[in-house]
mmCIF file of N, CA and C in Angstrom:
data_model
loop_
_atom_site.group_PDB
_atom_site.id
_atom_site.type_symbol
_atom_site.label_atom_id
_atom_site.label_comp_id
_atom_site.label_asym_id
_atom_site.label_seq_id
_atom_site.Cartn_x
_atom_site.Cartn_y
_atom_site.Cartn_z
ATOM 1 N N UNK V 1 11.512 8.224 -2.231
ATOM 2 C CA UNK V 1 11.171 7.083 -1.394
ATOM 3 C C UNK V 1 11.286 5.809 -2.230
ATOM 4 N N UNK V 2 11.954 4.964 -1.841
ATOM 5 C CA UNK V 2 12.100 3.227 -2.504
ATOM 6 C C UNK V 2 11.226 2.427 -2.030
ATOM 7 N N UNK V 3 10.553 1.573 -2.534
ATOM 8 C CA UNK V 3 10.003 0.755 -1.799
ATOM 9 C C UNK V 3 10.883 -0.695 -2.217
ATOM 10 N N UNK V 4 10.359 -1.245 -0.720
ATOM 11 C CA UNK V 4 11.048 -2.526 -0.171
ATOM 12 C C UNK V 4 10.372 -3.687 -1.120
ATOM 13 N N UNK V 5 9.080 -3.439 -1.082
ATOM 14 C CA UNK V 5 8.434 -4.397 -1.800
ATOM 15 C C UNK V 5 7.396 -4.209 -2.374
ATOM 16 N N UNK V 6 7.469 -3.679 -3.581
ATOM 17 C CA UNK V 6 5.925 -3.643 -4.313
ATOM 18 C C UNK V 6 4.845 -4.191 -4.576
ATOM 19 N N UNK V 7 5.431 -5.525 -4.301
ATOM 20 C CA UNK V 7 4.153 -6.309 -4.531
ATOM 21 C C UNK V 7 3.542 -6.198 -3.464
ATOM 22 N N UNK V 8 3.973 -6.227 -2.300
ATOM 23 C CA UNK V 8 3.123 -6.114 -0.763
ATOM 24 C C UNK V 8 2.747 -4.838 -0.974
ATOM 25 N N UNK V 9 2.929 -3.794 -1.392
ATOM 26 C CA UNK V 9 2.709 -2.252 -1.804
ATOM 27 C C UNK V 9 1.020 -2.511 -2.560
ATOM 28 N N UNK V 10 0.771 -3.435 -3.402
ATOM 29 C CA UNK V 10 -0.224 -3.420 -4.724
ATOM 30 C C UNK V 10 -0.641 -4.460 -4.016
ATOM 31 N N UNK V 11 -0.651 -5.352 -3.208
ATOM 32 C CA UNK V 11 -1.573 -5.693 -2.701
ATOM 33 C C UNK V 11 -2.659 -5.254 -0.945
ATOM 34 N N UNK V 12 -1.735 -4.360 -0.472
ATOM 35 C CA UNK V 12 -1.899 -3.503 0.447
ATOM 36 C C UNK V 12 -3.017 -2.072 -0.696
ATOM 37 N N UNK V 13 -2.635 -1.423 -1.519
ATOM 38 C CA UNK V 13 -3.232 -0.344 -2.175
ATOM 39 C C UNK V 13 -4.913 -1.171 -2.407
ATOM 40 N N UNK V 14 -4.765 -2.683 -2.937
ATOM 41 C CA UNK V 14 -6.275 -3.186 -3.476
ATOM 42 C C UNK V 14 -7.181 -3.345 -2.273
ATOM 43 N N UNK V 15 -6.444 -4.081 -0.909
ATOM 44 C CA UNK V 15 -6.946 -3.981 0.483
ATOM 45 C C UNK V 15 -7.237 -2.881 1.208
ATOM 46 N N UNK V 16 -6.756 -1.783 0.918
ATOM 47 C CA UNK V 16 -7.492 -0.662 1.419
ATOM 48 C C UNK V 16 -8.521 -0.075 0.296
ATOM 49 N N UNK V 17 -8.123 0.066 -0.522
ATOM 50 C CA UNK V 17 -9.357 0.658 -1.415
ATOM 51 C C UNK V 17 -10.400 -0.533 -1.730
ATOM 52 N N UNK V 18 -10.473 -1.385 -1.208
ATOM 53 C CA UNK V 18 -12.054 -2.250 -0.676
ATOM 54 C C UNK V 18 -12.320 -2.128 0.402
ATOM 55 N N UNK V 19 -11.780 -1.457 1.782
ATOM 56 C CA UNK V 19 -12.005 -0.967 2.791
ATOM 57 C C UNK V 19 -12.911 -0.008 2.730
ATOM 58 N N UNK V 20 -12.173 1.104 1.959
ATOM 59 C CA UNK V 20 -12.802 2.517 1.706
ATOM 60 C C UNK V 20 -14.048 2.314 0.240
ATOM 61 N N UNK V 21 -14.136 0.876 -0.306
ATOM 62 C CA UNK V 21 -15.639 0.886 -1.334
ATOM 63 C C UNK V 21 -14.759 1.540 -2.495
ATOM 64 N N UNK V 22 -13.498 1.732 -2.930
ATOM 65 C CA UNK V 22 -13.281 2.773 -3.970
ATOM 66 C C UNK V 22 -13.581 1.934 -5.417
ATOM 67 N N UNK V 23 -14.101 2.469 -6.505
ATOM 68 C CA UNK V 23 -14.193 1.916 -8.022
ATOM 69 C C UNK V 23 -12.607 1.341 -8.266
ATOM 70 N N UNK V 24 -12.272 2.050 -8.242
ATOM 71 C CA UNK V 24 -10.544 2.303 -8.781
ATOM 72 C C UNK V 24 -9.392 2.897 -8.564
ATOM 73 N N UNK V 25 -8.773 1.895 -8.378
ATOM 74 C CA UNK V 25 -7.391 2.118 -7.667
ATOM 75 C C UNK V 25 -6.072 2.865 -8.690
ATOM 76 N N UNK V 26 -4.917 3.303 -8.264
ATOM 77 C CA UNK V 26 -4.247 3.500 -9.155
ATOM 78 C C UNK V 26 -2.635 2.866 -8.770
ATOM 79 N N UNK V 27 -1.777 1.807 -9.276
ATOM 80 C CA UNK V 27 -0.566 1.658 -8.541
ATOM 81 C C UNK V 27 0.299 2.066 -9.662
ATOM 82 N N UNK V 28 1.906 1.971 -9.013
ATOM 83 C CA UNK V 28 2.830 2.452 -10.215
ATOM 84 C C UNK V 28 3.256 0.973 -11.031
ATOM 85 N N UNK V 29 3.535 1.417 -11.915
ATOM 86 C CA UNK V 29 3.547 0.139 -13.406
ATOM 87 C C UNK V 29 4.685 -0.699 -12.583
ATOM 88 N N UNK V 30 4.410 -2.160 -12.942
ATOM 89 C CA UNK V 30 5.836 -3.288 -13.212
ATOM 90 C C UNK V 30 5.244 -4.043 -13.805
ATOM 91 N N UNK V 31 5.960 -4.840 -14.396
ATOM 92 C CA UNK V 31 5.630 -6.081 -15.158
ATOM 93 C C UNK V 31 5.069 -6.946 -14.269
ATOM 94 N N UNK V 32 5.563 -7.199 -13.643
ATOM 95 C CA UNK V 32 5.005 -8.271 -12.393
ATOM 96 C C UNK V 32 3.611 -8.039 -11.941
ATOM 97 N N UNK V 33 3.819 -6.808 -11.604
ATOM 98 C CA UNK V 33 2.268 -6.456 -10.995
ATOM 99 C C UNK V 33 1.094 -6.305 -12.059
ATOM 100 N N UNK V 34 1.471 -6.249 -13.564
ATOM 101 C CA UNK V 34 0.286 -6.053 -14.664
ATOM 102 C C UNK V 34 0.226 -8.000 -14.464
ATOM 103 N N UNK V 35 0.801 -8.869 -14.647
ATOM 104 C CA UNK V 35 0.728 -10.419 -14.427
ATOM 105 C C UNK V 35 -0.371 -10.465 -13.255
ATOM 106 N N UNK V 36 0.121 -10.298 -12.582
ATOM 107 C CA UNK V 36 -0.992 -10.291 -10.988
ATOM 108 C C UNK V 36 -2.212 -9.592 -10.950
ATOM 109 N N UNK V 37 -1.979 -8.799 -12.183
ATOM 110 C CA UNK V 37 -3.773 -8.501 -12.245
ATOM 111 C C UNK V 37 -4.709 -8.655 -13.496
ATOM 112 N N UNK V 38 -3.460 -9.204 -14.317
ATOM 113 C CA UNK V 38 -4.221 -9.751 -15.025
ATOM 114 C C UNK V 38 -4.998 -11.800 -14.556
ATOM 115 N N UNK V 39 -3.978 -12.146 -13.777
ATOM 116 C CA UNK V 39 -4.490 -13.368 -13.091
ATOM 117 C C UNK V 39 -5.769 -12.876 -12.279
ATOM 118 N N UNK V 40 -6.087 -11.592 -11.625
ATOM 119 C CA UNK V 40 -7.024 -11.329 -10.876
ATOM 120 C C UNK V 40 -8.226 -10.762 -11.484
ATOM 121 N N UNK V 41 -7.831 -10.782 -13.140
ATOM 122 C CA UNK V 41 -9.060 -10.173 -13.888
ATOM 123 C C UNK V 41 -9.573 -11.875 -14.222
ATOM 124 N N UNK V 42 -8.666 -12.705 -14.559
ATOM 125 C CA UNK V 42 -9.150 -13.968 -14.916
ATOM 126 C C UNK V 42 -9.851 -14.572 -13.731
ATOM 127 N N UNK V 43 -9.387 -14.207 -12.997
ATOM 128 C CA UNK V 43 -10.166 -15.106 -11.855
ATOM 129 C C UNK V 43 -11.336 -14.903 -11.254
ATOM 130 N N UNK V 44 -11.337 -13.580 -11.467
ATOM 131 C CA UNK V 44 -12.966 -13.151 -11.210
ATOM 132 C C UNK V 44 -12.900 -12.148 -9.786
ATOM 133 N N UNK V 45 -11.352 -11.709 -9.527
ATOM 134 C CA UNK V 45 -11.288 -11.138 -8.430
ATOM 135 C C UNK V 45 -11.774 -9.128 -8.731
ATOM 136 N N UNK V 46 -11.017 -8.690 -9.976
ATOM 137 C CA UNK V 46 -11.288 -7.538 -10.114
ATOM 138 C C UNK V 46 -11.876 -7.547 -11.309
ATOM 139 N N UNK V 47 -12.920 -6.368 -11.820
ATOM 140 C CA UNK V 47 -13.224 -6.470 -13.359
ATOM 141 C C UNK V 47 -12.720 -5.788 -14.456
ATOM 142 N N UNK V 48 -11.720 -5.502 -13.801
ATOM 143 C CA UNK V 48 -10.588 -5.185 -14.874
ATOM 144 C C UNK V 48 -9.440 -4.417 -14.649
ATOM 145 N N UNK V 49 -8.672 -4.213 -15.849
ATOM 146 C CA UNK V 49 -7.050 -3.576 -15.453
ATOM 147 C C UNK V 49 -6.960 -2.424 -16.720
ATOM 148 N N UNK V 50 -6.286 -1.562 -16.455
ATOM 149 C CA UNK V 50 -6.071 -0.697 -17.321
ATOM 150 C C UNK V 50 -4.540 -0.402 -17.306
ATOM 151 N N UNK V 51 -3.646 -0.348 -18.257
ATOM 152 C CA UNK V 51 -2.089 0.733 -18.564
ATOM 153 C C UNK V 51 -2.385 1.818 -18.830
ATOM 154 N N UNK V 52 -1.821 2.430 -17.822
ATOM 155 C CA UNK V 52 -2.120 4.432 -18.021
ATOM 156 C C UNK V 52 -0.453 5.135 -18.178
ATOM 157 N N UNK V 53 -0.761 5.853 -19.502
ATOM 158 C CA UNK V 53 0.625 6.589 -19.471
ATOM 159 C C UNK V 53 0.401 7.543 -19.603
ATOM 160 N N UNK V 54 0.760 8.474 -18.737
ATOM 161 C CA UNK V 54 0.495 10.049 -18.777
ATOM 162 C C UNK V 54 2.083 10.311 -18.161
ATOM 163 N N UNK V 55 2.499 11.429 -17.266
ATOM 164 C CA UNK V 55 3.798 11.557 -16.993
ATOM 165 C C UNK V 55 4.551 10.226 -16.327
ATOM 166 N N UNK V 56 3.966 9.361 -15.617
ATOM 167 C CA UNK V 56 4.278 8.334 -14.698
ATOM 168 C C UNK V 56 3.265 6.941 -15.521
ATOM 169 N N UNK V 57 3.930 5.659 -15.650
ATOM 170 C CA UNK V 57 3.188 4.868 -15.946
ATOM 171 C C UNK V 57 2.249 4.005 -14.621
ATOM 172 N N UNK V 58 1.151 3.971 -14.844
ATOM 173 C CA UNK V 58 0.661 3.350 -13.916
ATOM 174 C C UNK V 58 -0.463 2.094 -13.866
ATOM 175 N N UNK V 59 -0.832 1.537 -13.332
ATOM 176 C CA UNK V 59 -2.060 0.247 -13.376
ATOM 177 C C UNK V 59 -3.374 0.847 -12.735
ATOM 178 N N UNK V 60 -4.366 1.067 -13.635
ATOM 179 C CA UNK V 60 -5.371 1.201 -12.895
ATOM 180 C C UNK V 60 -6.257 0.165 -12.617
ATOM 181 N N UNK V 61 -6.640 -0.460 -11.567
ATOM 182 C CA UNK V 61 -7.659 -1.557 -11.161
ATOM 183 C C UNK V 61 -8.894 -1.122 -10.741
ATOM 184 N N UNK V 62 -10.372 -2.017 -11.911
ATOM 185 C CA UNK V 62 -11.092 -1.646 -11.292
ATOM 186 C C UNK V 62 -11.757 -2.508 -10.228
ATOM 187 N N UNK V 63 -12.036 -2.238 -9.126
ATOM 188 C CA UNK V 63 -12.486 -2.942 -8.542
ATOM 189 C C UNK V 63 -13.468 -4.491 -8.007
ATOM 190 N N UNK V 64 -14.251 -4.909 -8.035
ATOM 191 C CA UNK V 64 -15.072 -5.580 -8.023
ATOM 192 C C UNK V 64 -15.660 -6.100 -6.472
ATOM 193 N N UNK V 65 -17.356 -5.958 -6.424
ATOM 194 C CA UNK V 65 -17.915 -6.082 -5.189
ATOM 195 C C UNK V 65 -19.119 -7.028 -5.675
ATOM 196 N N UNK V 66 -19.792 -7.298 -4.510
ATOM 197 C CA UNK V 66 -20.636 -8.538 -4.869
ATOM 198 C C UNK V 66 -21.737 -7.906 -3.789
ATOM 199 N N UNK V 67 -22.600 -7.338 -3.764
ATOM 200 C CA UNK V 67 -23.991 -7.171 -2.705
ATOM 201 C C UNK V 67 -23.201 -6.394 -1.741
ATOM 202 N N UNK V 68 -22.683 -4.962 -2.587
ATOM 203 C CA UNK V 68 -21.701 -3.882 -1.457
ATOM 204 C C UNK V 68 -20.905 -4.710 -0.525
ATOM 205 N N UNK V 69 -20.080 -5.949 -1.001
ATOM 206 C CA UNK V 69 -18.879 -6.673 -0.172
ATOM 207 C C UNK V 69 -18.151 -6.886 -1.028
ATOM 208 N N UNK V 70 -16.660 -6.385 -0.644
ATOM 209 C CA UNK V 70 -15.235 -6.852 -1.899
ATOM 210 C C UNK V 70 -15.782 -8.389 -1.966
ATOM 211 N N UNK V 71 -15.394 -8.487 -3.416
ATOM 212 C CA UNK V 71 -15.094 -9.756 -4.006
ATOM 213 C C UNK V 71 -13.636 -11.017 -2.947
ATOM 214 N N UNK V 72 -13.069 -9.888 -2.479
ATOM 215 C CA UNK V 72 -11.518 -10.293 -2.625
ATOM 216 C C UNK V 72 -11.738 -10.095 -0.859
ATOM 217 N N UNK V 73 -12.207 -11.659 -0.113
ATOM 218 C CA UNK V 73 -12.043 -11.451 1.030
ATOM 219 C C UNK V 73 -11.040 -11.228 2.053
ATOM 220 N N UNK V 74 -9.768 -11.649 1.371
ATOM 221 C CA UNK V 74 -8.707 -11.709 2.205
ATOM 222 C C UNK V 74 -7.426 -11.600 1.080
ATOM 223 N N UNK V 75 -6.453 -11.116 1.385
ATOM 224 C CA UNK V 75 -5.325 -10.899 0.176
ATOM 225 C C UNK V 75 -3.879 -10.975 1.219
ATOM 226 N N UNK V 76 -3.349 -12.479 0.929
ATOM 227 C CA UNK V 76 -2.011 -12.402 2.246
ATOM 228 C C UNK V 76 -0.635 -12.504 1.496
ATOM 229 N N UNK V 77 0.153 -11.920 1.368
ATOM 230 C CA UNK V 77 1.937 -11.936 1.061
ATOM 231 C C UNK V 77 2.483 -13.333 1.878
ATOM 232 N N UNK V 78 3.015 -13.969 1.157
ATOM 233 C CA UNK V 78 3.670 -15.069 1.279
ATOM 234 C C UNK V 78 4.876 -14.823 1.286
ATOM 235 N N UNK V 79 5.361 -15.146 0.282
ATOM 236 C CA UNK V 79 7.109 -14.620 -0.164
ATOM 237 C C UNK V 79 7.263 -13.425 0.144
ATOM 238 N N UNK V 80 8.424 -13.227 0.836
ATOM 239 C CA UNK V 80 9.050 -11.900 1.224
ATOM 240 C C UNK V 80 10.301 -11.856 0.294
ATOM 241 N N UNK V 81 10.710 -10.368 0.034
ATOM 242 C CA UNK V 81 11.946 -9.838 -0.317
ATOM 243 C C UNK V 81 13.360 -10.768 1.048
ATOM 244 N N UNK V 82 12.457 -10.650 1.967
ATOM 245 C CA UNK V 82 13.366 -11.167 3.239
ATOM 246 C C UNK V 82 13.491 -12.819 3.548
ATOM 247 N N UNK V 83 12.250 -13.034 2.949
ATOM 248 C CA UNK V 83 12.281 -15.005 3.627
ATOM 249 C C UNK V 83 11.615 -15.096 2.098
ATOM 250 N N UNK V 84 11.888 -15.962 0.999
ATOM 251 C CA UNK V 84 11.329 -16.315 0.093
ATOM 252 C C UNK V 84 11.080 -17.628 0.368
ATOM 253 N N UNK V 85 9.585 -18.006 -0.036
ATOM 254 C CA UNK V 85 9.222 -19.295 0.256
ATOM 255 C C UNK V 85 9.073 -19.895 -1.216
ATOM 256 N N UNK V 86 9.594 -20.933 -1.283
ATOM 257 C CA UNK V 86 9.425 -21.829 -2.812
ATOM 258 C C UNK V 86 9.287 -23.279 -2.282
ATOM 259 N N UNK V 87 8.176 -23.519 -3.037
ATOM 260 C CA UNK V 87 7.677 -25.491 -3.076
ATOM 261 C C UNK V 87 7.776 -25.445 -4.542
ATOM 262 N N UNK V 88 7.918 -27.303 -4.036
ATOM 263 C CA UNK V 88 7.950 -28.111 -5.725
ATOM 264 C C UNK V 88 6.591 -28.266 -6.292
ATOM 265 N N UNK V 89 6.148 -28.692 -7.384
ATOM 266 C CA UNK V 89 4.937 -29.207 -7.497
ATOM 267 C C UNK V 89 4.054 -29.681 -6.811
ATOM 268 N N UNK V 90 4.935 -30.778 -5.952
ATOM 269 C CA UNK V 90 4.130 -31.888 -5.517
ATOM 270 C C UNK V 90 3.696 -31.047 -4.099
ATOM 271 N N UNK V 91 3.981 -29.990 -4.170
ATOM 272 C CA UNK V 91 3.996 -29.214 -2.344
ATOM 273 C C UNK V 91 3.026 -27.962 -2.289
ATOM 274 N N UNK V 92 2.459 -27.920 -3.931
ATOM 275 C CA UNK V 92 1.966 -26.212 -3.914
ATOM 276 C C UNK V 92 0.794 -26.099 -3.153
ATOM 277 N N UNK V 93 0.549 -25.186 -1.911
ATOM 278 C CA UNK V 93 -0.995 -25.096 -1.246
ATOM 279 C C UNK V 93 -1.422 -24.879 -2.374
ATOM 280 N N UNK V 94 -2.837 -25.364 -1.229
ATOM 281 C CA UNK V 94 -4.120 -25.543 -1.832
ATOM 282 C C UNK V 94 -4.983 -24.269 -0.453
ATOM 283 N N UNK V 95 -5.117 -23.660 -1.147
ATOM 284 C CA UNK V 95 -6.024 -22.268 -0.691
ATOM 285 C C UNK V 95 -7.718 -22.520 0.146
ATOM 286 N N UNK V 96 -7.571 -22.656 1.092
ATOM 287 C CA UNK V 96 -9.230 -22.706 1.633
ATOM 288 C C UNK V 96 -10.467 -23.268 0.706
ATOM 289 N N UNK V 97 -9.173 -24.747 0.936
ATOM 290 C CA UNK V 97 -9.891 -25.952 0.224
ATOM 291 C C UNK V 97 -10.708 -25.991 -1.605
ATOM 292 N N UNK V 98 -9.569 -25.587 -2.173
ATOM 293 C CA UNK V 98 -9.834 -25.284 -3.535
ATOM 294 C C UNK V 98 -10.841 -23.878 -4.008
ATOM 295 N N UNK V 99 -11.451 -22.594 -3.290
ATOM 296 C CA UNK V 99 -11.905 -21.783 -3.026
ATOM 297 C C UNK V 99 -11.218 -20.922 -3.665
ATOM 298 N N UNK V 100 -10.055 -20.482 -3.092
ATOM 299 C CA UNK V 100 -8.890 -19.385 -2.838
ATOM 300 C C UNK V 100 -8.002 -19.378 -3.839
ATOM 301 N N UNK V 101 -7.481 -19.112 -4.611
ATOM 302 C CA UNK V 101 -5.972 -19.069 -5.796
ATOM 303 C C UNK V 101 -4.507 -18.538 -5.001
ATOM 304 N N UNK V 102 -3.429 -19.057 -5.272
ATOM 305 C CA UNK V 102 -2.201 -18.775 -4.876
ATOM 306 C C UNK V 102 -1.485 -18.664 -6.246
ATOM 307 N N UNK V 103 -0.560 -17.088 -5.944
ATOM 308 C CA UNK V 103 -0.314 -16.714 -7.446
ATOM 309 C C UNK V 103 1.061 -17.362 -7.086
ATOM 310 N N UNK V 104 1.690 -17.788 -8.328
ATOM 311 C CA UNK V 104 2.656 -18.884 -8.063
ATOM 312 C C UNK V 104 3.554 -18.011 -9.011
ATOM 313 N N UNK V 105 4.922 -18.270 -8.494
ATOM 314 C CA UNK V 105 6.167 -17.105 -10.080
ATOM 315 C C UNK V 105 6.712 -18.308 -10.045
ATOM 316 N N UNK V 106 6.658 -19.187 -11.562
ATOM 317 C CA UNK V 106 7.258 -19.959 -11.965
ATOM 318 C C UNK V 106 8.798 -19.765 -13.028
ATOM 319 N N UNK V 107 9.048 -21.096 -13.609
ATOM 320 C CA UNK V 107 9.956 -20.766 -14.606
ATOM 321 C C UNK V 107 9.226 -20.685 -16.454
ATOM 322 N N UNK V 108 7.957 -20.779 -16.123
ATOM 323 C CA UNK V 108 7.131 -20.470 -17.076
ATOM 324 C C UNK V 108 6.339 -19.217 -16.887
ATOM 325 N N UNK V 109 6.607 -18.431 -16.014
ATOM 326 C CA UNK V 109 5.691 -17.072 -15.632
ATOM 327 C C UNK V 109 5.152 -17.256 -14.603
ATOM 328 N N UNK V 110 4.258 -15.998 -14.299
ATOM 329 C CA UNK V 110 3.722 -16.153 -13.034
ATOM 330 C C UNK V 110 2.144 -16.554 -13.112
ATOM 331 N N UNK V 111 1.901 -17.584 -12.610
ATOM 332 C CA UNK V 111 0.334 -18.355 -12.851
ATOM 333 C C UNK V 111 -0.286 -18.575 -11.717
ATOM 334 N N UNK V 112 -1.304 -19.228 -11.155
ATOM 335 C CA UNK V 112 -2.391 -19.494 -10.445
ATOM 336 C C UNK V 112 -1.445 -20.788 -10.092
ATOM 337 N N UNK V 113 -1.815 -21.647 -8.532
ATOM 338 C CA UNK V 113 -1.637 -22.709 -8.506
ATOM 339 C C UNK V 113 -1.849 -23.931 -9.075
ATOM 340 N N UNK V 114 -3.308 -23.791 -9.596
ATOM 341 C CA UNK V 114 -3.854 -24.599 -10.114
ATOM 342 C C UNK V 114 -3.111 -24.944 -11.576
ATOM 343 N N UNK V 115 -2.898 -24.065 -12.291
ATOM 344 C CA UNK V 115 -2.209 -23.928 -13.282
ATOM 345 C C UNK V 115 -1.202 -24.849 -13.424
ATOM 346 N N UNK V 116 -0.217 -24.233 -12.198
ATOM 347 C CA UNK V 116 1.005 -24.829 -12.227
ATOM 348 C C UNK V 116 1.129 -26.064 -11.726
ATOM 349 N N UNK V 117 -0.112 -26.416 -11.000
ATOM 350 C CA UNK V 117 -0.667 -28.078 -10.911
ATOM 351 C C UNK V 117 -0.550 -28.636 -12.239
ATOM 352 N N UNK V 118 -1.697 -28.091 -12.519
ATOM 353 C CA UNK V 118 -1.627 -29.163 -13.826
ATOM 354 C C UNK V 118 -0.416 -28.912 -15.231
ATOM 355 N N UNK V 119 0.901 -27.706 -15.048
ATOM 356 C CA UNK V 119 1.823 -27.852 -16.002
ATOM 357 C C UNK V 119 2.973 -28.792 -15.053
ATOM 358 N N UNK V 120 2.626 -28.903 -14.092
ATOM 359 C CA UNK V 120 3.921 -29.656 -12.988
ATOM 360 C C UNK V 120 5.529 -28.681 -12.887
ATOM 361 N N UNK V 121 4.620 -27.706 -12.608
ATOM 362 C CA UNK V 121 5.673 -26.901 -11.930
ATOM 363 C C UNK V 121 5.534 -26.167 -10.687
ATOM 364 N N UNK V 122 6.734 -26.053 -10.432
ATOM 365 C CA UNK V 122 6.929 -25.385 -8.798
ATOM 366 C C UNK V 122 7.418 -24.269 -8.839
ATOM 367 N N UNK V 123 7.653 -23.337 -7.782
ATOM 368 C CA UNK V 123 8.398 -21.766 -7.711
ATOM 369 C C UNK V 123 8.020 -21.329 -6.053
ATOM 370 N N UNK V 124 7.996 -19.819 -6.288
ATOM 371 C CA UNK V 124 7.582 -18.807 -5.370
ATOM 372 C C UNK V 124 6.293 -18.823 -5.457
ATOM 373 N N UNK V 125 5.888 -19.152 -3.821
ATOM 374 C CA UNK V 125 4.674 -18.476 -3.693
ATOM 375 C C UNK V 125 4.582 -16.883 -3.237
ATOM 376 N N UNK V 126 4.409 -16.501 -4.536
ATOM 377 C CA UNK V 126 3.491 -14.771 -3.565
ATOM 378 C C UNK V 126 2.369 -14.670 -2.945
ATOM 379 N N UNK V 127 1.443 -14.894 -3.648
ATOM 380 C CA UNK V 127 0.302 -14.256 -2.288
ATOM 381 C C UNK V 127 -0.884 -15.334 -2.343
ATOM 382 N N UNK V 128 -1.728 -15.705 -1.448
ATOM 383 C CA UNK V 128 -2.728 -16.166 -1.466
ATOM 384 C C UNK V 128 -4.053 -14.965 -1.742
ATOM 385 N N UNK V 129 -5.138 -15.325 -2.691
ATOM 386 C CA UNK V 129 -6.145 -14.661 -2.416
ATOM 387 C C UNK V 129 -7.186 -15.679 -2.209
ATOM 388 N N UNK V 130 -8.555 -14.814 -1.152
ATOM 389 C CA UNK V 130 -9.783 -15.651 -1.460
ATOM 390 C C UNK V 130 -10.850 -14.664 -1.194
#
């Protein structure tokens, strides 16, 4: 089986396993996706990330809840494999009024909006979280 899009894959796997309350998730390794959670360990969304190599490499995430409620109220895909959306600097949302983070894939890596506010750069938006 191929998948179309992994990143909607790893952010779909973190949205259900805060559905179901799970500690820890497990997705399959990319570079991209260890970036995206390591932005989500900085941000205060999960409390941490693990690289697991056993036969298959994989990301384990551990979760994070606040008074038995995910941390991570809402998690939305922006950029598609199919419609890629890219703003300039001067254009990057702003997430449920400075609240929320939008992971941004720049030409400096992939960062937080805010970030790329203040380096004055633009790219792909992937996903909003809040």
């Amino acid at each position: 089986m191929s998948l179309q899009d992994p990143i909607s894959n790893m952010l779909t796997y973190i949205r259900n396993g805060q559905i179901i309350k799970k500690k820890k998730i497990n997705i399959p390794f990319s570079n991209i996706k260890k970036e995206i959670a390591k932005i989500l360990k900085q941000e205060g969304y999960i409390k941490d990330y693990k690289i697991k190599i056993k036969n298959i490499k994989k990301i384990e995430l551990i979760l994070k809840y606040f008074k038995n409620k995910p941390v991570i109220e809402n998690i939305k895909r922006i950029s598609k494999p199919s419609l890629r959306i890219y703003k300039k600097k001067k254009n990057l949302p702003v997430v449920m009024n400075y609240l929320g983070i939008a992971i941004i894939s720049t030409s400096k890596g992939i960062m937080t909006d805010s970030l790329a506010r203040k380096l004055g750069l633009g790219g792909e938006i992937i996903c909003y979280i809040y």
